[in-house]
N, CA and C of each residue as an Amber inpcrd file, in Angstrom:
protein
   417
 111.3750000  84.0610000 105.7480000 112.3240000  84.7170000 104.8260000
 112.8250000  85.9840000 105.3480000 113.9850000  86.2540000 104.9610000
 114.7190000  87.4630000 105.0350000 114.0740000  88.6080000 104.2910000
 114.0670000  89.7500000 104.5890000 113.7220000  90.9780000 103.7020000
 114.7810000  91.1540000 102.8240000 114.2280000  91.4320000 101.5150000
 115.0510000  92.0400000 100.4410000 115.0870000  93.4080000 100.2450000
 115.9110000  94.0640000  99.4270000 115.9220000  95.6590000  99.2720000
 114.3320000  95.8780000  98.8650000 113.8270000  95.0910000  97.7800000
 112.5540000  95.4790000  97.3800000 111.5680000  95.4250000  98.5640000
 111.6480000  94.4680000  99.5200000 110.6790000  94.3930000 100.6150000
 110.9390000  95.6420000 101.4540000 112.2040000  96.0340000 101.8250000
 112.5310000  97.2080000 102.5960000 111.9730000  98.4270000 101.8640000
 112.1050000  98.4890000 100.5240000 111.4160000  99.6330000  99.9160000
 109.8660000  99.7480000  99.9810000 109.3080000  98.5990000 100.1710000
 107.7570000  98.4780000 100.2840000 107.6820000  99.0970000 101.6430000
 108.0960000  98.6630000 102.6130000 107.9260000  99.0460000 104.0010000
 108.1410000 100.6060000 103.9100000 109.2130000 101.0730000 103.4610000
 109.3820000 102.5910000 103.2630000 108.3000000 103.3370000 102.6290000
 107.6930000 102.5710000 101.6740000 106.5880000 103.1700000 100.8760000
 105.3110000 103.3160000 101.8460000 105.1020000 102.3090000 102.5820000
 103.8550000 102.2380000 103.3470000 104.2980000 103.2030000 104.6680000
 105.3510000 103.4810000 104.9750000 105.5800000 104.3950000 106.1290000
 105.5350000 105.7360000 105.7970000 105.9680000 106.1930000 104.4920000
 105.8880000 107.3920000 103.7510000 104.3340000 107.7110000 103.6200000
 103.5420000 106.7870000 103.2140000 102.1950000 107.0850000 103.1400000
 101.5020000 107.5490000 104.3700000 101.5920000 106.7850000 105.5470000
 101.1110000 107.0520000 106.8030000 101.6660000 108.3270000 107.3910000
 102.9930000 108.3750000 107.3430000 103.7390000 109.4960000 107.7630000
 103.1460000 110.8720000 107.2790000 102.8630000 110.9640000 106.0660000
 102.2760000 112.1600000 105.3990000 100.7040000 112.2410000 105.5010000
 100.0720000 111.2400000 105.8920000  98.6040000 111.3610000 105.9240000
  98.0200000 111.0110000 107.4100000  98.8640000 110.8830000 108.5200000
  98.5630000 110.4050000 109.6420000  97.6610000 111.5960000 110.1920000
  96.5800000 111.0860000 110.8830000  95.6190000 111.9570000 111.6410000
  95.1720000 111.1190000 112.9120000  95.4830000 111.3750000 113.9460000
  95.1540000 110.8090000 115.2090000  93.7630000 110.1740000 115.3720000
  93.4730000 109.1240000 115.6080000  92.1240000 108.3690000 115.6890000
  91.4980000 108.4470000 114.3110000  92.0650000 108.6900000 113.2780000
  91.4400000 108.6860000 111.9920000  92.4140000 107.7150000 110.8240000
  93.6120000 108.1080000 110.6490000  94.3870000 107.5540000 109.6980000
  95.7110000 107.1130000 110.6380000  95.8370000 105.8370000 110.8000000
  96.9390000 105.2940000 111.7940000  97.6960000 104.2760000 110.9990000
  97.1650000 103.6520000 109.8640000  97.6920000 102.3850000 109.1970000
  97.8900000 102.7300000 107.8450000  99.1620000 102.6020000 107.4010000
  99.4690000 102.4950000 105.9720000  99.6750000 101.2200000 105.3280000
  99.4360000 101.0950000 104.0800000  99.8190000  99.9160000 103.3870000
 100.5580000 100.1680000 102.1330000 101.4200000  99.2170000 101.8160000
 101.9210000  99.3530000 100.2820000 101.9160000  97.8560000  99.8300000
 101.8080000  97.8030000  98.4050000 101.7120000  96.4850000  97.7270000
 102.5370000  96.6290000  96.5060000 102.9820000  95.3900000  96.2550000
 103.9120000  95.4560000  94.8930000 103.0060000  94.5050000  94.0480000
 102.4610000  95.0310000  92.9750000 101.7530000  94.0160000  91.9920000
 102.6800000  93.0890000  91.3230000 102.2880000  92.0690000  90.6370000
 103.0580000  91.1040000  89.9600000 103.6130000  91.6780000  88.8000000
 103.0450000  93.0630000  88.1940000 103.9280000  93.5650000  87.2290000
 104.9790000  94.6870000  87.7430000 105.2020000  94.6920000  88.9600000
 105.9960000  95.6310000  89.5410000 105.6330000  96.9030000  90.0720000
 104.4240000  97.2950000  89.9730000 103.9020000  98.6130000  90.3530000
 103.8590000  98.5780000  91.9950000 104.2040000  99.6920000  92.5570000
 103.7940000  99.8560000  94.1170000 102.7680000 100.8540000  94.1250000
 101.8550000 100.2880000  94.9180000 100.5110000 101.0830000  95.3560000
 100.3840000 101.2690000  96.8920000 100.0970000 102.2530000  97.1360000
  99.9260000 102.5330000  98.6630000  98.4350000 102.8580000  99.0540000
  98.1130000 102.8130000 100.3470000  96.8080000 103.2300000 100.8620000
  97.0460000 103.4450000 102.4240000  96.0340000 104.2450000 102.8810000
  95.8980000 104.3840000 104.2610000  94.3180000 103.9210000 104.7750000
  94.2750000 103.6340000 106.0490000  92.9950000 103.2530000 106.3930000
  92.0320000 104.2770000 106.4820000  90.6060000 103.8840000 106.3840000
  89.7040000 105.0520000 106.2810000  88.7900000 104.5760000 107.6730000
  89.1710000 105.4520000 108.5710000  88.3800000 105.1570000 109.8540000
  86.9890000 105.7650000 109.7090000  86.0820000 105.3930000 110.6290000
  84.4570000 106.0380000 110.5990000  84.1190000 106.0610000 111.8880000
  83.0530000 106.9280000 112.1680000  82.3550000 106.9540000 113.4820000
  81.7320000 105.6580000 113.7650000  81.2320000 105.0140000 112.7610000
  80.6540000 103.7280000 112.8400000  81.7310000 102.6250000 112.3480000
  82.3100000 101.8560000 113.4010000  83.3020000 101.1060000 113.1780000
  83.1030000 100.0990000 111.9360000  81.8570000  99.6830000 111.7510000
  81.7020000  98.7990000 110.6700000  81.8480000  99.4960000 109.3190000
  82.0220000 100.8130000 109.2820000  82.2770000 101.4670000 108.1260000
  83.6620000 101.7200000 107.8930000  84.4890000 101.2980000 108.8770000
  85.9190000 101.4770000 108.6110000  86.4740000 100.5760000 107.5310000
  87.5990000 100.9810000 107.0730000  88.1630000 100.2230000 105.7780000
  89.6650000 100.0460000 106.2140000  90.2380000  98.8860000 106.1660000
  91.6440000  98.7670000 106.3920000  92.5450000  99.3200000 105.2270000
  93.8620000  99.6510000 105.7070000  94.6690000 100.2200000 104.6340000
  95.0410000  99.1900000 103.5770000  95.1600000  97.8670000 103.8600000
  95.5520000  96.8550000 102.8280000  94.3480000  96.9090000 101.8010000
  93.1690000  97.0530000 102.3140000  92.0390000  96.8930000 101.3700000
  91.8590000  98.2710000 100.4800000  92.2340000  99.4430000 100.9980000
  92.3160000 100.5190000 100.2190000  93.4040000 100.3770000  98.9700000
  94.6750000  99.7600000  99.4580000  95.7330000  99.5620000  98.5060000
  95.2940000  98.6990000  97.4040000  94.6910000  97.5140000  97.8760000
  94.0730000  96.4510000  96.8850000  93.2520000  97.1330000  95.9580000
  92.1700000  97.9720000  96.4200000  91.3110000  98.6400000  95.5330000
  91.6930000  99.5700000  94.8630000  92.8920000 100.4140000  95.1640000
  93.6130000 101.4200000  94.1600000  94.3300000 100.6470000  93.1970000
  94.9870000  99.5640000  93.4690000  95.6410000  98.8550000  92.4450000
  94.7990000  98.3010000  91.2470000  93.5650000  97.8530000  91.7120000
  92.5950000  97.2600000  90.8660000  92.0090000  98.2530000  90.0070000
  91.6950000  99.5300000  90.6180000  91.0000000 100.4890000  89.9460000
  91.9770000 101.0750000  88.7880000  93.3040000 101.1570000  89.2600000
  94.1940000 101.9930000  88.3690000  94.5590000 101.0970000  87.1710000
  94.8700000  99.7350000  87.4010000  95.2520000  99.0010000  86.1760000
  94.6750000  97.7500000  85.9850000  93.7050000  97.4160000  86.6900000
  93.3180000  96.1340000  86.6990000  93.8580000  95.0930000  87.5450000
  93.4510000  93.8910000  87.6140000  93.8810000  92.9700000  88.4540000
  95.2370000  92.4300000  87.9210000  96.3950000  92.7060000  88.6880000
  97.6080000  92.1200000  88.2350000  98.1450000  91.3210000  89.0790000
  97.4620000  91.1000000  90.3280000  97.9880000  90.1610000  91.4850000
  98.8660000  91.0150000  92.3770000  99.0610000  90.3190000  93.5370000
  99.7860000  90.9460000  94.6960000 100.9740000  90.0240000  94.9990000
 102.1950000  90.5680000  94.5450000 103.5940000  89.9600000  94.8480000
 103.7700000  90.1030000  96.2140000 103.6720000  91.1820000  96.9620000
 103.9440000  91.3650000  98.2360000 103.3760000  92.5370000  98.8290000
 102.7090000  92.3890000 100.0220000 101.9140000  93.4470000 100.7030000
 102.6060000  93.6230000 102.1530000 102.4370000  94.8000000 102.5570000
 102.7530000  95.0320000 104.0030000 101.9550000  96.2690000 104.5740000
 101.9350000  96.2990000 105.8680000 100.9790000  97.4810000 106.5450000
 101.9220000  97.8830000 107.8840000 102.0150000  98.9480000 107.9220000
 102.6070000  99.7470000 109.1660000 101.6150000 100.6030000 110.0180000
 101.8430000 100.5650000 111.1760000 100.9890000 101.4960000 112.0630000
 101.8050000 102.6330000 112.6390000 101.4140000 103.8300000 112.6280000
 101.9560000 105.1190000 113.0940000 101.5000000 105.1120000 114.6020000
 102.4950000 105.3750000 115.4300000 102.1580000 105.5890000 117.0150000
 101.2520000 106.6930000 117.3380000 100.4480000 106.6230000 118.1670000
  99.4940000 107.7430000 118.5730000 100.6290000 108.9020000 119.3520000
 100.1890000 110.1540000 119.4490000 100.8940000 110.9170000 120.1580000
 101.4790000 110.6400000 121.5560000 102.5980000 110.7790000 121.9440000
 103.0460000 110.3640000 123.2170000 103.3350000 108.7180000 123.2620000
 103.0340000 108.0500000 122.2880000 103.1150000 106.5370000 122.4350000
 104.5220000 106.2770000 121.9490000 105.3480000 105.5250000 122.6050000
 106.8280000 105.3640000 122.3350000 106.9480000 104.5070000 121.1020000
 108.0720000 104.6610000 120.4730000 108.2980000 103.9570000 119.2150000
 107.9940000 104.7750000 118.0650000 108.3350000 104.1160000 116.9670000
 108.1010000 104.7800000 115.6210000 106.9990000 103.8730000 114.7840000
 107.0100000 104.2670000 113.6020000 106.1070000 103.5190000 112.5730000
 106.5690000 102.1700000 112.5780000 105.9650000 101.0960000 112.5720000
 106.2620000  99.8360000 112.6640000 105.3600000  98.9800000 111.9490000
 105.8260000  97.7220000 111.4220000 105.0610000  96.7380000 110.7840000
 104.2610000  96.0980000 111.4800000 102.8840000  95.8130000 110.9500000
 101.8160000  95.0320000 111.7750000 101.3700000  93.9470000 110.9930000
 100.7440000  92.9360000 111.5660000 100.1930000  92.0860000 110.5830000
  98.8350000  92.2450000 110.2620000  98.2720000  91.6260000 109.0590000
  97.0990000  92.1070000 108.6810000  95.9540000  91.3270000 109.4430000
  94.7760000  92.1670000 109.6570000  93.8940000  91.5420000 110.5490000
  93.1800000  90.3580000 109.7730000  92.3830000  89.6360000 110.3990000
  91.7390000  88.5280000 109.9000000  90.9240000  88.7300000 108.5490000
  90.3270000  89.9150000 108.6050000  89.5730000  90.1640000 107.3330000
  90.5480000  90.4650000 106.2960000  91.5400000  91.1870000 106.5150000
  92.4800000  91.6770000 105.4310000  93.2460000  90.2100000 104.9130000
  93.3880000  89.2100000 105.7560000  94.0120000  88.0320000 105.3130000
  93.2410000  87.2880000 104.4310000  91.8710000  87.1920000 104.7040000
  90.9870000  86.7940000 103.7960000  90.9990000  87.4690000 102.3960000
  90.9730000  88.8200000 102.4890000  90.9540000  89.6650000 101.3210000
  92.2470000  89.4470000 100.3110000  93.4020000  89.4250000 101.1650000
  94.5580000  89.2760000 100.3650000  94.6570000  87.8410000  99.6240000
  94.3410000  86.9030000 100.3780000  94.1380000  85.4670000  99.9110000
  93.2500000  85.5170000  98.8190000  92.0320000  86.1410000  98.7730000
  91.0240000  85.9610000  97.6420000  91.7260000  86.6730000  96.3980000
  92.5570000  87.8640000  96.4800000  92.9810000  88.3780000  95.3050000
  94.3030000  87.7480000  94.7720000  95.0850000  87.2080000  95.7080000
  96.2220000  86.4320000  95.3080000  96.8400000  85.3370000  96.3300000
  96.2230000  84.2450000  96.2100000  96.7150000  83.1280000  96.9620000
  98.2670000  82.9560000  97.3220000  98.9600000  83.3010000  96.3150000
 100.3500000  83.1050000  96.2930000 101.1940000  84.5000000  96.8970000
 100.2990000  85.4860000  97.4040000 101.0480000  86.6510000  97.7830000
 102.0600000  86.5640000  98.9480000 103.1110000  87.3950000  99.0210000
 103.9640000  87.3100000 100.0100000 103.4180000  88.3650000 100.9860000
 103.7300000  88.2240000 102.3930000 103.3180000  89.2190000 103.4080000
 104.3450000  89.4430000 104.3960000 104.7090000  90.8170000 104.4500000
 105.6280000  91.1660000 105.4520000 104.9670000  91.2540000 106.8310000
 105.5300000  90.6690000 107.7910000 104.9420000  90.6610000 109.1400000
 106.0600000  91.0710000 110.2900000 105.5170000  91.3650000 111.3000000
 106.5540000  91.5850000 112.4390000 107.0630000  90.2950000 112.8030000
 108.3050000  90.3340000 113.2610000 109.0700000  89.0810000 113.7630000
 110.0460000  89.5080000 114.7990000 109.8120000  90.0330000 115.8610000
 110.7250000  90.5590000 116.8540000 111.3360000  91.8170000 116.4880000
 112.6370000  91.9820000 116.2880000 113.3810000  93.2120000 116.0680000
 113.0770000  93.4760000 114.7060000 113.0710000  92.4170000 113.7830000
 113.2250000  92.7910000 112.2180000 111.9670000  92.0080000 111.5030000
 111.3550000  92.7190000 110.6970000 110.1510000  92.0930000 110.1060000
 110.5880000  90.9230000 109.3020000 109.7580000  90.1030000 108.9170000
 109.9660000  88.8650000 108.0620000 108.9480000  88.6550000 107.0660000
 109.1420000  87.9690000 105.9810000 108.2570000  87.6820000 105.0130000
 107.8630000  86.2170000 105.1320000 106.6310000  86.1480000 104.9100000
 105.8510000  84.9700000 104.9570000 104.8370000  84.9210000 103.5830000
 103.9580000  83.7970000 103.5090000 103.0610000  83.8090000 102.4460000
 101.6700000  83.8140000 103.1730000 100.7050000  84.4320000 102.3730000
  99.2340000  84.5560000 102.9550000  98.7100000  83.2140000 103.2900000
  99.1780000  82.0830000 102.5960000  98.7050000  80.8090000 102.9550000
  99.1160000  80.3480000 104.1660000 100.4460000  80.8270000 104.7160000
 100.9280000  80.5200000 106.0720000 100.0910000  81.2300000 107.0820000
  99.7800000  82.3830000 106.7420000  99.0490000  83.2970000 107.7790000
  97.4650000  82.8540000 107.8700000  97.0000000  82.1960000 106.7730000
  95.6870000  81.7830000 106.7420000  95.4340000  80.3920000 106.3720000
  95.7900000  79.3880000 107.0360000  95.6910000  77.9290000 106.7160000
  94.4010000  77.5240000 106.4240000  94.1510000  76.5490000 105.7280000
  92.7040000  76.1590000 105.4920000  91.7340000  77.0470000 105.1250000
  91.9700000  77.7880000 104.2370000  91.1230000  78.9670000 103.8090000
  89.6600000  78.5600000 103.2340000  88.5500000  79.2200000 103.8880000
  87.2470000  79.1370000 103.1270000  87.1840000  79.2990000 101.7210000
  86.4350000  78.5230000 101.2640000  86.3860000  78.8730000  99.6650000
  84.9000000  78.4410000  99.3750000  84.2110000  79.4210000  98.5080000
  82.8740000  79.2650000  98.3010000  82.7480000  77.9120000  97.3970000
  81.6570000  77.0360000  97.7290000  81.4410000  75.9220000  96.6300000
  82.3200000  74.9020000  96.8360000  83.1940000  74.9680000  97.7410000
  84.1980000  73.6810000  97.8520000  83.7460000  73.0520000  99.0190000
  84.0180000  71.6000000  98.9460000  83.6120000  71.0860000 100.2560000
  84.7470000  70.5980000 100.8980000
């Protein structure tokens, strides 16, 4: 799917979040999500000395949305990565990691996800990114 103006606004919100909070080797990824009731919520990744303690930007955004207003569902979500000093290029859309794909699907199986697609990002669904999703108690 092609990007809409609302999708580009979401990319801009994620970009603004990481551009204003970037810290080399600490905060490199920003995320923004639009809830089904229209709110835009942002988050940045929380890195840690112990990798297992790190939290992805998408998870921070989902947690912030849930904490602020309760579960309203995820209409669309995007993550962007800030380049390291001296690295070529600018802030760019990145795909959610496997754990984030699971988390997004758990909180809204119908969520739209903005992903890299050559020169221009594209929109897909979380179901397309995570086919045959594991579900507890299902055979």
